[in-house]
Amino acid sequence: MNLPPTNQTAASPKYNLQQPKITATNFSPETASKTTAKMPREVADIKKFIEICRRKDASSARIKKNKKSNQVKFKVRCQTHLYTLILKDAEKAEKLKQSLPPNLTVIEVSKKEKKAKSS
């Protein structure tokens, strides 16, 4: 099937469909670092997690205990990533909690209780 050629001049198209070009003037590393998300990472090895906790860019740690599944989550906030270690053994979790560096601020997070409905 042959279609007649469309003659698109400046007057015929209603919309400008051209994409803006990214040049060196409108892109800078400073703006790119502000827009990138701080991604989470899961760590499986306890020794590697302790090394991450001892880094200079580690700012805080959170400990979340889940009573239903009997697991403890350790989360460490670093400059670029949030590292998570999940332990199912309570004894290992206590030992890891004691071995965290003293300069790291540790926050224990518990599940919030549900509010009672008032009628």
CSV table of N, CA and C in Angstrom, one decimal:
chain,number,residue,atom,x,y,z
A,1,MET,N,0.8,-1.2,0.0
A,1,MET,CA,0.0,0.0,0.0
A,1,MET,C,0.9,1.2,0.0
A,2,ASN,N,0.7,2.1,-1.0
A,2,ASN,CA,1.5,3.3,-1.1
A,2,ASN,C,0.7,4.5,-0.5
A,3,LEU,N,1.3,5.1,0.4
A,3,LEU,CA,0.7,6.3,1.0
A,3,LEU,C,1.3,7.5,0.4
A,4,PRO,N,0.5,8.6,0.2
A,4,PRO,CA,1.1,9.8,-0.3
A,4,PRO,C,2.1,10.4,0.7
A,5,PRO,N,3.2,11.0,0.2
A,5,PRO,CA,4.1,11.6,1.1
A,5,PRO,C,3.5,12.8,1.9
A,6,THR,N,3.8,12.8,3.1
A,6,THR,CA,3.3,14.0,3.9
A,6,THR,C,4.3,15.1,3.8
A,7,ASN,N,3.8,16.2,3.6
A,7,ASN,CA,4.7,17.4,3.5
A,7,ASN,C,4.6,18.2,4.7
A,8,GLN,N,5.5,18.0,5.6
A,8,GLN,CA,5.4,18.8,6.9
A,8,GLN,C,6.3,20.0,6.8
A,9,THR,N,5.6,21.1,6.8
A,9,THR,CA,6.3,22.4,6.8
A,9,THR,C,6.2,23.0,8.2
A,10,ALA,N,6.7,24.2,8.3
A,10,ALA,CA,6.6,24.9,9.6
A,10,ALA,C,5.2,25.2,10.1
A,11,ALA,N,4.3,25.3,9.1
A,11,ALA,CA,2.9,25.7,9.4
A,11,ALA,C,2.0,24.4,9.7
A,12,SER,N,2.4,23.3,9.2
A,12,SER,CA,1.5,22.1,9.4
A,12,SER,C,1.6,21.4,10.7
A,13,PRO,N,2.8,21.2,11.3
A,13,PRO,CA,2.7,20.5,12.6
A,13,PRO,C,2.3,21.4,13.8
A,14,LYS,N,1.4,20.9,14.6
A,14,LYS,CA,0.9,21.7,15.7
A,14,LYS,C,1.9,21.6,16.9
A,15,TYR,N,2.6,20.5,17.0
A,15,TYR,CA,3.4,20.3,18.2
A,15,TYR,C,4.9,20.1,17.8
A,16,ASN,N,5.8,20.6,18.6
A,16,ASN,CA,7.2,20.4,18.4
A,16,ASN,C,7.6,19.1,19.1
A,17,LEU,N,8.0,18.0,18.4
A,17,LEU,CA,8.3,16.7,19.0
A,17,LEU,C,9.8,16.5,19.2
A,18,GLN,N,10.6,17.5,19.0
A,18,GLN,CA,12.0,17.3,19.2
A,18,GLN,C,12.4,17.3,20.7
A,19,GLN,N,13.3,16.4,21.0
A,19,GLN,CA,13.8,16.2,22.4
A,19,GLN,C,14.9,17.3,22.6
A,20,PRO,N,14.9,17.8,23.8
A,20,PRO,CA,16.0,18.8,24.2
A,20,PRO,C,17.3,18.0,24.2
A,21,LYS,N,18.3,18.7,23.8
A,21,LYS,CA,19.7,18.0,23.8
A,21,LYS,C,20.3,18.3,25.1
A,22,ILE,N,21.0,17.3,25.6
A,22,ILE,CA,21.8,17.4,26.8
A,22,ILE,C,23.2,17.8,26.4
A,23,THR,N,23.6,19.0,26.9
A,23,THR,CA,24.9,19.5,26.6
A,23,THR,C,25.7,19.6,27.9
A,24,ALA,N,26.9,20.0,27.7
A,24,ALA,CA,27.8,20.2,28.9
A,24,ALA,C,27.3,21.4,29.8
A,25,THR,N,26.6,22.3,29.2
A,25,THR,CA,26.2,23.5,29.9
A,25,THR,C,25.0,23.2,30.9
A,26,ASN,N,24.1,22.3,30.5
A,26,ASN,CA,22.9,22.1,31.4
A,26,ASN,C,23.0,20.8,32.2
A,27,PHE,N,24.2,20.1,32.2
A,27,PHE,CA,24.4,18.9,33.0
A,27,PHE,C,25.7,19.1,33.8
A,28,SER,N,25.5,18.9,35.1
A,28,SER,CA,26.7,19.0,36.0
A,28,SER,C,26.7,17.9,37.0
A,29,PRO,N,27.9,17.4,37.5
A,29,PRO,CA,27.9,16.4,38.5
A,29,PRO,C,27.2,16.8,39.8
A,30,GLU,N,27.2,18.1,40.1
A,30,GLU,CA,26.6,18.5,41.4
A,30,GLU,C,25.1,18.3,41.3
A,31,THR,N,24.5,18.6,40.2
A,31,THR,CA,23.0,18.3,40.2
A,31,THR,C,22.7,16.9,40.1
A,32,ALA,N,23.6,16.1,39.4
A,32,ALA,CA,23.3,14.6,39.3
A,32,ALA,C,23.4,14.0,40.7
A,33,SER,N,24.3,14.4,41.5
A,33,SER,CA,24.5,13.7,42.8
A,33,SER,C,23.3,14.1,43.7
A,34,LYS,N,22.6,15.2,43.5
A,34,LYS,CA,21.5,15.6,44.3
A,34,LYS,C,20.2,14.8,43.9
A,35,THR,N,20.2,14.4,42.7
A,35,THR,CA,19.0,13.7,42.2
A,35,THR,C,19.1,12.2,42.3
A,36,THR,N,20.3,11.6,42.5
A,36,THR,CA,20.4,10.2,42.5
A,36,THR,C,19.9,9.7,43.9
A,37,ALA,N,19.2,8.6,43.9
A,37,ALA,CA,18.6,8.0,45.1
A,37,ALA,C,19.7,7.3,45.9
A,38,LYS,N,19.6,7.2,47.2
A,38,LYS,CA,20.5,6.5,48.0
A,38,LYS,C,20.0,5.1,48.1
A,39,MET,N,20.6,4.2,47.4
A,39,MET,CA,20.1,2.8,47.2
A,39,MET,C,20.4,1.9,48.4
A,40,PRO,N,19.4,1.0,48.7
A,40,PRO,CA,19.7,0.0,49.8
A,40,PRO,C,20.5,-1.2,49.2
A,41,ARG,N,21.3,-1.8,50.1
A,41,ARG,CA,22.1,-2.9,49.8
A,41,ARG,C,21.9,-4.0,50.9
A,42,GLU,N,21.8,-5.2,50.6
A,42,GLU,CA,21.8,-6.3,51.6
A,42,GLU,C,23.1,-7.0,51.7
A,43,VAL,N,23.6,-7.1,52.9
A,43,VAL,CA,24.8,-7.8,53.2
A,43,VAL,C,24.5,-9.1,53.9
A,44,ALA,N,25.2,-10.2,53.4
A,44,ALA,CA,24.9,-11.5,54.0
A,44,ALA,C,26.0,-11.9,55.0
A,45,ASP,N,27.2,-11.3,54.9
A,45,ASP,CA,28.3,-11.7,55.8
A,45,ASP,C,28.4,-10.8,57.0
A,46,ILE,N,28.5,-11.3,58.2
A,46,ILE,CA,28.6,-10.5,59.4
A,46,ILE,C,29.9,-9.8,59.5
A,47,LYS,N,31.0,-10.4,59.1
A,47,LYS,CA,32.3,-9.7,59.1
A,47,LYS,C,32.3,-8.5,58.2
A,48,LYS,N,31.7,-8.7,57.0
A,48,LYS,CA,31.7,-7.6,56.0
A,48,LYS,C,30.8,-6.4,56.6
A,49,PHE,N,29.7,-6.8,57.3
A,49,PHE,CA,28.8,-5.8,57.8
A,49,PHE,C,29.5,-5.0,58.9
A,50,ILE,N,30.3,-5.6,59.7
A,50,ILE,CA,31.1,-4.9,60.8
A,50,ILE,C,32.1,-4.0,60.1
A,51,GLU,N,32.8,-4.4,59.1
A,51,GLU,CA,33.7,-3.6,58.4
A,51,GLU,C,33.0,-2.3,57.8
A,52,ILE,N,31.8,-2.5,57.3
A,52,ILE,CA,31.0,-1.3,56.8
A,52,ILE,C,30.7,-0.4,58.0
A,53,CYS,N,30.3,-1.0,59.1
A,53,CYS,CA,30.0,-0.1,60.3
A,53,CYS,C,31.2,0.7,60.8
A,54,ARG,N,32.4,0.2,60.6
A,54,ARG,CA,33.6,0.9,61.0
A,54,ARG,C,34.1,2.0,60.0
A,55,ARG,N,33.5,2.1,58.9
A,55,ARG,CA,33.9,3.1,57.9
A,55,ARG,C,33.6,4.5,58.4
A,56,LYS,N,34.3,5.4,57.8
A,56,LYS,CA,34.1,6.8,58.3
A,56,LYS,C,32.8,7.4,57.9
A,57,ASP,N,32.2,6.9,56.7
A,57,ASP,CA,31.0,7.5,56.3
A,57,ASP,C,29.7,6.9,56.9
A,58,ALA,N,29.9,5.9,57.8
A,58,ALA,CA,28.8,5.3,58.5
A,58,ALA,C,28.3,6.3,59.6
A,59,SER,N,27.1,6.7,59.5
A,59,SER,CA,26.6,7.7,60.4
A,59,SER,C,25.7,7.2,61.5
A,60,SER,N,24.8,6.3,61.2
A,60,SER,CA,23.9,5.8,62.2
A,60,SER,C,23.5,4.3,61.9
A,61,ALA,N,23.0,3.6,63.0
A,61,ALA,CA,22.6,2.3,62.8
A,61,ALA,C,21.2,2.1,63.5
A,62,ARG,N,20.3,1.3,62.8
A,62,ARG,CA,19.0,1.0,63.4
A,62,ARG,C,18.9,-0.5,63.6
A,63,ILE,N,18.3,-0.9,64.6
A,63,ILE,CA,18.1,-2.3,64.9
A,63,ILE,C,16.6,-2.5,65.0
A,64,LYS,N,16.0,-3.4,64.1
A,64,LYS,CA,14.6,-3.7,64.0
A,64,LYS,C,14.4,-5.1,64.4
A,65,LYS,N,13.6,-5.4,65.4
A,65,LYS,CA,13.3,-6.7,65.8
A,65,LYS,C,11.9,-7.1,65.4
A,66,ASN,N,11.7,-8.2,64.7
A,66,ASN,CA,10.4,-8.7,64.3
A,66,ASN,C,10.1,-10.0,65.2
A,67,LYS,N,9.1,-9.8,66.0
A,67,LYS,CA,8.8,-10.9,66.9
A,67,LYS,C,8.1,-12.1,66.2
A,68,LYS,N,7.3,-11.8,65.2
A,68,LYS,CA,6.6,-12.8,64.5
A,68,LYS,C,7.5,-13.8,63.8
A,69,SER,N,8.5,-13.3,63.0
A,69,SER,CA,9.4,-14.1,62.3
A,69,SER,C,10.7,-14.4,63.0
A,70,ASN,N,10.9,-13.9,64.2
A,70,ASN,CA,12.1,-14.1,65.0
A,70,ASN,C,13.3,-13.7,64.2
A,71,GLN,N,13.3,-12.5,63.6
A,71,GLN,CA,14.5,-12.1,62.9
A,71,GLN,C,14.8,-10.6,63.3
A,72,VAL,N,16.1,-10.3,63.3
A,72,VAL,CA,16.6,-9.0,63.6
A,72,VAL,C,17.3,-8.4,62.4
A,73,LYS,N,16.9,-7.2,62.1
A,73,LYS,CA,17.5,-6.5,61.0
A,73,LYS,C,18.4,-5.3,61.5
A,74,PHE,N,19.6,-5.3,61.0
A,74,PHE,CA,20.6,-4.3,61.4
A,74,PHE,C,20.7,-3.4,60.1
A,75,LYS,N,20.5,-2.1,60.2
A,75,LYS,CA,20.6,-1.2,59.1
A,75,LYS,C,21.6,-0.1,59.4
A,76,VAL,N,22.5,0.1,58.5
A,76,VAL,CA,23.6,1.1,58.7
A,76,VAL,C,23.5,2.1,57.6
A,77,ARG,N,23.4,3.4,57.9
A,77,ARG,CA,23.3,4.4,57.0
A,77,ARG,C,24.7,4.9,56.7
A,78,CYS,N,25.1,4.8,55.4
A,78,CYS,CA,26.4,5.3,54.9
A,78,CYS,C,26.0,6.4,54.0
A,79,GLN,N,27.1,7.0,53.4
A,79,GLN,CA,26.9,8.2,52.6
A,79,GLN,C,26.1,7.9,51.3
A,80,THR,N,26.4,6.7,50.7
A,80,THR,CA,25.7,6.4,49.4
A,80,THR,C,24.7,5.3,49.5
A,81,HIS,N,24.8,4.4,50.5
A,81,HIS,CA,23.9,3.3,50.6
A,81,HIS,C,23.4,3.1,52.0
A,82,LEU,N,22.3,2.4,52.1
A,82,LEU,CA,21.8,1.9,53.4
A,82,LEU,C,22.0,0.4,53.4
A,83,TYR,N,22.9,-0.1,54.2
A,83,TYR,CA,23.3,-1.5,54.2
A,83,TYR,C,22.4,-2.3,55.3
A,84,THR,N,21.9,-3.4,54.9
A,84,THR,CA,21.0,-4.2,55.8
A,84,THR,C,21.6,-5.6,56.0
A,85,LEU,N,21.6,-6.1,57.2
A,85,LEU,CA,21.9,-7.4,57.6
A,85,LEU,C,20.8,-8.0,58.3
A,86,ILE,N,20.3,-9.2,57.9
A,86,ILE,CA,19.2,-9.9,58.5
A,86,ILE,C,19.7,-11.1,59.2
A,87,LEU,N,19.4,-11.2,60.5
A,87,LEU,CA,19.8,-12.4,61.3
A,87,LEU,C,18.6,-13.0,61.9
A,88,LYS,N,18.6,-14.4,61.9
A,88,LYS,CA,17.5,-15.1,62.5
A,88,LYS,C,17.9,-15.7,63.8
A,89,ASP,N,19.1,-15.6,64.2
A,89,ASP,CA,19.6,-16.1,65.5
A,89,ASP,C,19.7,-14.9,66.5
A,90,ALA,N,19.0,-15.0,67.6
A,90,ALA,CA,19.0,-13.9,68.6
A,90,ALA,C,20.3,-13.8,69.3
A,91,GLU,N,21.1,-14.9,69.5
A,91,GLU,CA,22.4,-14.8,70.2
A,91,GLU,C,23.4,-14.1,69.3
A,92,LYS,N,23.4,-14.4,68.1
A,92,LYS,CA,24.3,-13.7,67.1
A,92,LYS,C,23.9,-12.2,67.0
A,93,ALA,N,22.6,-11.9,67.1
A,93,ALA,CA,22.2,-10.5,67.1
A,93,ALA,C,22.7,-9.7,68.3
A,94,GLU,N,22.6,-10.3,69.4
A,94,GLU,CA,23.1,-9.7,70.7
A,94,GLU,C,24.6,-9.4,70.6
A,95,LYS,N,25.4,-10.4,70.1
A,95,LYS,CA,26.8,-10.3,70.0
A,95,LYS,C,27.2,-9.2,69.0
A,96,LEU,N,26.4,-9.1,67.9
A,96,LEU,CA,26.7,-8.1,66.9
A,96,LEU,C,26.3,-6.7,67.4
A,97,LYS,N,25.3,-6.6,68.2
A,97,LYS,CA,24.9,-5.4,68.8
A,97,LYS,C,26.0,-4.8,69.7
A,98,GLN,N,26.6,-5.7,70.5
A,98,GLN,CA,27.7,-5.3,71.4
A,98,GLN,C,29.0,-5.0,70.6
A,99,SER,N,29.2,-5.6,69.4
A,99,SER,CA,30.4,-5.3,68.7
A,99,SER,C,30.3,-4.1,67.7
A,100,LEU,N,29.2,-3.4,67.7
A,100,LEU,CA,29.1,-2.2,66.9
A,100,LEU,C,30.0,-1.1,67.5
A,101,PRO,N,30.6,-0.3,66.6
A,101,PRO,CA,31.5,0.7,67.1
A,101,PRO,C,30.8,1.7,68.0
A,102,PRO,N,31.5,2.2,69.0
A,102,PRO,CA,30.9,3.1,70.0
A,102,PRO,C,30.6,4.5,69.4
A,103,ASN,N,31.3,4.9,68.3
A,103,ASN,CA,31.0,6.2,67.7
A,103,ASN,C,29.8,6.2,66.8
A,104,LEU,N,29.2,5.0,66.6
A,104,LEU,CA,28.0,4.9,65.7
A,104,LEU,C,26.8,5.1,66.6
A,105,THR,N,25.9,6.0,66.2
A,105,THR,CA,24.7,6.1,67.0
A,105,THR,C,23.7,5.0,66.6
A,106,VAL,N,23.3,4.3,67.7
A,106,VAL,CA,22.5,3.1,67.5
A,106,VAL,C,21.1,3.4,68.0
A,107,ILE,N,20.1,3.1,67.2
A,107,ILE,CA,18.7,3.4,67.5
A,107,ILE,C,17.9,2.0,67.4
A,108,GLU,N,17.2,1.7,68.5
A,108,GLU,CA,16.4,0.5,68.4
A,108,GLU,C,15.0,0.8,68.0
A,109,VAL,N,14.5,0.2,67.0
A,109,VAL,CA,13.2,0.5,66.5
A,109,VAL,C,12.2,-0.6,66.8
A,110,SER,N,11.1,-0.3,67.4
A,110,SER,CA,10.1,-1.3,67.7
A,110,SER,C,8.9,-1.0,66.9
A,111,LYS,N,8.0,-2.0,66.7
A,111,LYS,CA,6.8,-1.8,66.0
A,111,LYS,C,5.8,-0.9,66.8
A,112,LYS,N,5.2,0.0,66.1
A,112,LYS,CA,4.3,0.9,66.8
A,112,LYS,C,3.0,0.1,67.1
A,113,GLU,N,2.4,0.5,68.3
A,113,GLU,CA,1.2,-0.2,68.7
A,113,GLU,C,0.0,0.5,68.0
A,114,LYS,N,-1.0,-0.3,67.6
A,114,LYS,CA,-2.1,0.2,66.9
A,114,LYS,C,-3.0,1.0,67.9
A,115,LYS,N,-3.5,2.1,67.4
A,115,LYS,CA,-4.4,3.0,68.2
A,115,LYS,C,-5.8,2.4,68.3
A,116,ALA,N,-6.4,2.5,69.5
A,116,ALA,CA,-7.7,2.0,69.7
A,116,ALA,C,-8.7,2.9,69.1
A,117,LYS,N,-9.7,2.4,68.4
A,117,LYS,CA,-10.8,3.2,67.8
A,117,LYS,C,-11.7,3.8,68.9
A,118,SER,N,-11.9,5.1,68.8
A,118,SER,CA,-12.8,5.7,69.7
A,118,SER,C,-14.2,6.0,69.0
A,119,SER,N,-15.2,5.4,69.6
A,119,SER,CA,-16.5,5.6,69.0
A,119,SER,C,-17.4,6.5,69.8
